[in-house]
Coordinates of N, CA and C and ligand atoms in Angstrom, one line a residue:
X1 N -71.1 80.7 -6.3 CA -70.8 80.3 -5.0 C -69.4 79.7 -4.9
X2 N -69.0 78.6 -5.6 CA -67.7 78.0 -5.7 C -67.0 78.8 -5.8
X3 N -67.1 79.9 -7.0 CA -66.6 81.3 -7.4 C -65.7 81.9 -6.4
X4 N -66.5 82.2 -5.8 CA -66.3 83.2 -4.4 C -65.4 82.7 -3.6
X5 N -65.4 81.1 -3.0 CA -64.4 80.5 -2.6 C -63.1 80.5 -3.0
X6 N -62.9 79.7 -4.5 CA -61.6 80.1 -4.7 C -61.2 81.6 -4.8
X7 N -61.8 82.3 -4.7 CA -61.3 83.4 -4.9 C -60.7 84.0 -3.2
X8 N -61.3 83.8 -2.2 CA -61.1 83.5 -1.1 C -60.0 83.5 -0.8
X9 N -59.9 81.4 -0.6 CA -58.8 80.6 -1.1 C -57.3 81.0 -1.9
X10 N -57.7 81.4 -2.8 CA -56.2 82.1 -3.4 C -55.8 83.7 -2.6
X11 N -56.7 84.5 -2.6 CA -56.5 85.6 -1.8 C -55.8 85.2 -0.6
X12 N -56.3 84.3 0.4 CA -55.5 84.0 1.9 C -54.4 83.4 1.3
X13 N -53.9 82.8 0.4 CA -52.6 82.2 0.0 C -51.5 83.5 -0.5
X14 N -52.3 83.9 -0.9 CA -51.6 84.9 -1.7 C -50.6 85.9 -0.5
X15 N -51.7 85.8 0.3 CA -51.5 87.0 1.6 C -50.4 86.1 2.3
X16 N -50.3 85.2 2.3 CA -49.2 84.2 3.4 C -48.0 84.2 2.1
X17 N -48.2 84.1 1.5 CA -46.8 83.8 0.5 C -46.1 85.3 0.3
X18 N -46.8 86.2 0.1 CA -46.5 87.9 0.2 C -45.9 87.9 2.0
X19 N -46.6 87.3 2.8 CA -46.0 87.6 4.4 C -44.8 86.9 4.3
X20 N -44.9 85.8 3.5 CA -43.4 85.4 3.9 C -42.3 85.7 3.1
X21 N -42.4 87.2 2.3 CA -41.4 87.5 2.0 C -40.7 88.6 3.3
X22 N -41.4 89.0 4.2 CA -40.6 89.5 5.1 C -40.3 88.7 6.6
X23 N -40.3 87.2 6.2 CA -39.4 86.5 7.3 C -38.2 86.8 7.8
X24 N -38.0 87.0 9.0 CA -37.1 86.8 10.1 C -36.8 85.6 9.9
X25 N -35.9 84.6 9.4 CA -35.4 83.6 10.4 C -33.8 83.3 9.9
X26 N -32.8 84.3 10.5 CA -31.6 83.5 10.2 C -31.0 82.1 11.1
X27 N -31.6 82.4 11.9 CA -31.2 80.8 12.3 C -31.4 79.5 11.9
X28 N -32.7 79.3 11.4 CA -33.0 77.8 10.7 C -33.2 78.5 9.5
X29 N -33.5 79.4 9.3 CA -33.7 79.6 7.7 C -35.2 78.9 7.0
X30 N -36.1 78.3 7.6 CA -37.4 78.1 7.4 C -38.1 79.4 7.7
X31 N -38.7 79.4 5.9 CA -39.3 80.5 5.7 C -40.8 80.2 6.0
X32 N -41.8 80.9 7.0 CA -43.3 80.7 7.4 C -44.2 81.5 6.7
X33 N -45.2 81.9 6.1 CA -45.7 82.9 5.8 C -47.4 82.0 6.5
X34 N -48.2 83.1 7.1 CA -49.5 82.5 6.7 C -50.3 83.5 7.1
X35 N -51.7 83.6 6.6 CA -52.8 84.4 6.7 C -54.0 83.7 7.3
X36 N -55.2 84.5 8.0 CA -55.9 84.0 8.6 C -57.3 85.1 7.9
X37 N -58.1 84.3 7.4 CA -59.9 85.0 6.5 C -60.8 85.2 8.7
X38 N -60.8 86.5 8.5 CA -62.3 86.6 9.4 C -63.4 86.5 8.7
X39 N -64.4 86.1 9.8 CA -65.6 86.0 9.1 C -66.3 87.1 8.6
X40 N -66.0 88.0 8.8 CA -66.4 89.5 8.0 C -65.2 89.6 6.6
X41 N -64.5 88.8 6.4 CA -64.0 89.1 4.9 C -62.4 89.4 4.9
X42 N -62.1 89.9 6.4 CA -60.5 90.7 6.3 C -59.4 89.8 6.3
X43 N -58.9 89.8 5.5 CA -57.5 88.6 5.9 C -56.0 89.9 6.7
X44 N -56.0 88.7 7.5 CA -54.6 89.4 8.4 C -53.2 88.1 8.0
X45 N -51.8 88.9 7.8 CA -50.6 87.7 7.5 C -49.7 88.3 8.2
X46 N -48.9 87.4 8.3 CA -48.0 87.4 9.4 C -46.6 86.4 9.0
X47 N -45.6 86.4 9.5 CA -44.1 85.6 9.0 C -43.2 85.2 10.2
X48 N -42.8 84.4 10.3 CA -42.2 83.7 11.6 C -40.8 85.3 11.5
X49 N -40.7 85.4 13.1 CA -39.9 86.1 13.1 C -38.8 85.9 14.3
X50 N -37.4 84.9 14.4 CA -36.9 84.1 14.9 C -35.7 85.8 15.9
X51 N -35.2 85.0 17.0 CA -34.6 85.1 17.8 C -33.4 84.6 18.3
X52 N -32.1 85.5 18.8 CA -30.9 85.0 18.8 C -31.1 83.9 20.4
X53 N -32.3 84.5 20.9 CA -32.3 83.6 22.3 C -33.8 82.5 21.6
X54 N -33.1 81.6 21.3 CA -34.0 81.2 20.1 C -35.6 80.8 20.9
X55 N -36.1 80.7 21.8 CA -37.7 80.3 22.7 C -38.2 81.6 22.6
X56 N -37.6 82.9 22.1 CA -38.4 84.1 21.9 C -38.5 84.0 20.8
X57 N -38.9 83.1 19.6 CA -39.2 83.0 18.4 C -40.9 83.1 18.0
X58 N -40.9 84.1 17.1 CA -42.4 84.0 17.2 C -42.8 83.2 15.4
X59 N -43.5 82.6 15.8 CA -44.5 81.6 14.4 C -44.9 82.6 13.8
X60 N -45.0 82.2 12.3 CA -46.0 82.9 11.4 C -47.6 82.6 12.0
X61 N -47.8 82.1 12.3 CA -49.7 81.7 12.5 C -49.9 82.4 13.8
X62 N -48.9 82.4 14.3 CA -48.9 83.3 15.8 C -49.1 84.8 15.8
X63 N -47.9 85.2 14.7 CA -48.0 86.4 13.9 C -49.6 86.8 13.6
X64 N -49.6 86.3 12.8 CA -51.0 86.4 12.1 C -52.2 86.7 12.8
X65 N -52.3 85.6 14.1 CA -53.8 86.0 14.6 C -53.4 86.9 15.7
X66 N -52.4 87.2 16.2 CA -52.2 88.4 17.1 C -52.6 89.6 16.3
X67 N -51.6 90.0 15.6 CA -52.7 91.1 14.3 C -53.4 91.2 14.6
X68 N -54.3 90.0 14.2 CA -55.7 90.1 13.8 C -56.5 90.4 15.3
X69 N -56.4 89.7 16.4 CA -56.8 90.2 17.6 C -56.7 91.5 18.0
X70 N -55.7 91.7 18.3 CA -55.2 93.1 18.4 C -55.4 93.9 17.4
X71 N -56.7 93.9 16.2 CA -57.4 95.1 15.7 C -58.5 94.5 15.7
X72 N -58.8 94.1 16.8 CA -60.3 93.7 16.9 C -60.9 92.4 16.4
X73 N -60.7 92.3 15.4 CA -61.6 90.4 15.0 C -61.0 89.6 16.3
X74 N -62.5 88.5 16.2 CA -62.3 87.2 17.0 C -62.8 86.1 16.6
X75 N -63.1 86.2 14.6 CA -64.1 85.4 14.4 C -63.6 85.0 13.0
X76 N -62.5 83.4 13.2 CA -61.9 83.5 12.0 C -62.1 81.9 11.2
X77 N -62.5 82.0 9.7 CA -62.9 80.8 8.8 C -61.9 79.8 8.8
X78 N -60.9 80.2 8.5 CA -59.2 80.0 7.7 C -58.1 80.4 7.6
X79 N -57.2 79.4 7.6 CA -56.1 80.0 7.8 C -54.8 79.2 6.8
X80 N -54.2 79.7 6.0 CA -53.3 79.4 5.6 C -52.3 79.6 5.8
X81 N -51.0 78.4 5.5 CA -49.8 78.1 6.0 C -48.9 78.1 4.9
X82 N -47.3 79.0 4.5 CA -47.2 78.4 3.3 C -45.8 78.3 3.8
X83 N -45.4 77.2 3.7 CA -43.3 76.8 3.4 C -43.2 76.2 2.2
X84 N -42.1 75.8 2.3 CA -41.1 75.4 0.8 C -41.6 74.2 0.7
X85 N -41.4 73.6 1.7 CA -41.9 72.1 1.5 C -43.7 71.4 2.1
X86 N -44.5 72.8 2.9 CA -46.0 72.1 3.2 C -45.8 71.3 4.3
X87 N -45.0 71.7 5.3 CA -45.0 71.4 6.5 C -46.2 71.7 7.2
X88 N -46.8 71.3 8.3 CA -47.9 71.5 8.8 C -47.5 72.5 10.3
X89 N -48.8 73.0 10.5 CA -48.1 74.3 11.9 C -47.3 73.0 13.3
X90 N -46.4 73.7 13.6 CA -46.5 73.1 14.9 C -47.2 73.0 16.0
X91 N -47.1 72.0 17.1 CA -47.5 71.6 18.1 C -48.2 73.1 19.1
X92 N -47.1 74.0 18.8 CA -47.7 75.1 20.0 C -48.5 75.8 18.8
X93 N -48.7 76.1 17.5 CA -49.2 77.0 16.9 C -51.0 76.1 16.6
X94 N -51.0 75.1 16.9 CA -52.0 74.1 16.7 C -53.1 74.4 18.2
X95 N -51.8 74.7 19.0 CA -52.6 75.5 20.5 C -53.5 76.6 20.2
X96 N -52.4 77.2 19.7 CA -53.0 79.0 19.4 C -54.1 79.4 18.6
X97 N -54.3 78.3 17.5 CA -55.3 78.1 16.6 C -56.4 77.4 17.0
X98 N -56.3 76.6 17.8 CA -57.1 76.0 18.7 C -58.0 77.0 19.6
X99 N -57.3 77.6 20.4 CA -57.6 79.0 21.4 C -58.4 79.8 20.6
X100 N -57.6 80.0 19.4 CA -58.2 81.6 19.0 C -59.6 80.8 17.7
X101 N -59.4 80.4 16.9 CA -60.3 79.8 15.7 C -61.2 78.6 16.2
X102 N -60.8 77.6 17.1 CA -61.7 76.8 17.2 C -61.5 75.7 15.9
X103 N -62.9 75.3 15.7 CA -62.5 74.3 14.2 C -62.9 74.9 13.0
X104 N -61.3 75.0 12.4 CA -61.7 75.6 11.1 C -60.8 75.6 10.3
X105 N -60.7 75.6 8.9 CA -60.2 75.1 7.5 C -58.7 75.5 7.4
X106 N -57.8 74.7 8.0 CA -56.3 74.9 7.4 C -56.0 74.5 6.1
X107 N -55.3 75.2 5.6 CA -54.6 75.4 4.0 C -53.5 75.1 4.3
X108 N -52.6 74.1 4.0 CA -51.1 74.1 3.9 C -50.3 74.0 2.9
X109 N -49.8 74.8 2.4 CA -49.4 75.0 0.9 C -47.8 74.9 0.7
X110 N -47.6 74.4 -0.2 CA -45.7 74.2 -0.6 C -45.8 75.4 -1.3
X111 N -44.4 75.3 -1.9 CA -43.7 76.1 -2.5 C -44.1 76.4 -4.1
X112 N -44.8 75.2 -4.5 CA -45.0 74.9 -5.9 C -46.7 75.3 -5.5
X113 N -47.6 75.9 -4.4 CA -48.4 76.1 -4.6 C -50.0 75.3 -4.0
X114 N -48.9 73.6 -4.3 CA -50.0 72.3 -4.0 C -50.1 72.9 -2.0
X115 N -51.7 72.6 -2.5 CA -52.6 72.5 -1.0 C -52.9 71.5 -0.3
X116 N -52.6 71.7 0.9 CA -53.5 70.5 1.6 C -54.5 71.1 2.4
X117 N -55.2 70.1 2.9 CA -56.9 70.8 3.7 C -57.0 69.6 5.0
X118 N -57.2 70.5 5.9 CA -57.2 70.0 7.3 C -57.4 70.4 8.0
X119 N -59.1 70.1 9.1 CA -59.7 71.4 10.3 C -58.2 71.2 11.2
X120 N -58.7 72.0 11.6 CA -57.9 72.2 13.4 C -58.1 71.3 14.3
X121 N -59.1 71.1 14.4 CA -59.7 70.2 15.2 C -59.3 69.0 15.0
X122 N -58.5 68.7 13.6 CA -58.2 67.5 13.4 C -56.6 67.1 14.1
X123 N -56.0 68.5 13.6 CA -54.5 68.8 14.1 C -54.1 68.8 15.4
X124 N -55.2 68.8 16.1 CA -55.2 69.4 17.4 C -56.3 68.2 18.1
X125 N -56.1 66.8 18.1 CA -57.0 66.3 18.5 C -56.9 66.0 20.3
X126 N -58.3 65.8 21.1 CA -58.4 66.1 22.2 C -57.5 67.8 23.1
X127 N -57.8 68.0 22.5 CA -57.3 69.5 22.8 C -57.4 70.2 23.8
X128 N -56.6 70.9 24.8 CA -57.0 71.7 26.4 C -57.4 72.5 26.4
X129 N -58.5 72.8 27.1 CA -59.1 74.4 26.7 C -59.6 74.6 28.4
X130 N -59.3 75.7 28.5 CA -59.9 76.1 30.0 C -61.2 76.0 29.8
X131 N -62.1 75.3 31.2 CA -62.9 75.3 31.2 C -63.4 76.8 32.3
X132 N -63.4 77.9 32.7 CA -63.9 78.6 33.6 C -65.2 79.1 34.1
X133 N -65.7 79.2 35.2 CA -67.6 79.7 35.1 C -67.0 80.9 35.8
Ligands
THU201 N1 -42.3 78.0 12.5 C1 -43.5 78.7 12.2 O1 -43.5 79.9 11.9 N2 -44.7 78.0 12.2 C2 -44.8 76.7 12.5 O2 -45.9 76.1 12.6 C3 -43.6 75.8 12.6 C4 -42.3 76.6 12.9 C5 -41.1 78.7 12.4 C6 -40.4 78.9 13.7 C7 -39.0 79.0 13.4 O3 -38.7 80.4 13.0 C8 -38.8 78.2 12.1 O4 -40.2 78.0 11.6 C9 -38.2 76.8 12.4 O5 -38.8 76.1 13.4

């Protein structure tokens, strides 16, 4: 059982650090990579991909679960984050993970590998969510 996990675990890291070899960002030069585990097993990654009109910048975690939406999953465990230094997602990507995942297991990983662990729900506390009937 633990087994399975890390193996998981390293696999979605793996996928975010491979994504962020094809970052877009000459502007800031922060490199994003991250992957997102559905609950059926698939990992989807994605890499920040920046803009000369810089508010058309799209996030790695944005990347990611669009993918993953747009081929169908809606139903995701985890999600890893990886930069140089283990910065945590931003404010609007904390939205989108909120929206799309609900509460569930962020990975945020440096450069050197070290992880940190933190729901969404924690990143994202009191959170907006449409209520519609
Ligand atoms: N960025 C992400 O990809 N994810 C985040 O959670 C934080 C910021 C990107 C956007 C931009 O390309 C660069 O990092 C600097 O903000």
């Amino acid at each position: 059982m633990t087994g399975k996990k890390i193996v998981k675990q390293d696999a979605l890291i793996k996928a975010a650090q491979e994504a962020r070899k094809h970052v877009y960002a000459p502007f800031s030069k922060y490199r994003v990579g991250a992957a997102v585990l559905t609950s059926t097993g698939e990992i989807f990654s994605g890499c920040n991909v920046e803009n000369s009109s810089y508010r058309l910048t799209n996030c790695a975690e944005v990347t990611a679960l669009t993918k993953a939406v747009s081929e169908g999953y809606s139903k995701f465990v985890k999600l890893a984050v990886v930069t140089d230094d283990g910065g945590y997602p931003c404010g609007a990507c904390r939205q989108v993970i909120w929206e799309l995942c609900g509460d569930i297991e962020v990975l945020v990983v440096d450069k050197k590998g070290r992880v940190k662990k933190e729901r969404s729900a924690k990143l994202l506390p009191h959170a907006f969510k449409l209520n519609v009937t």
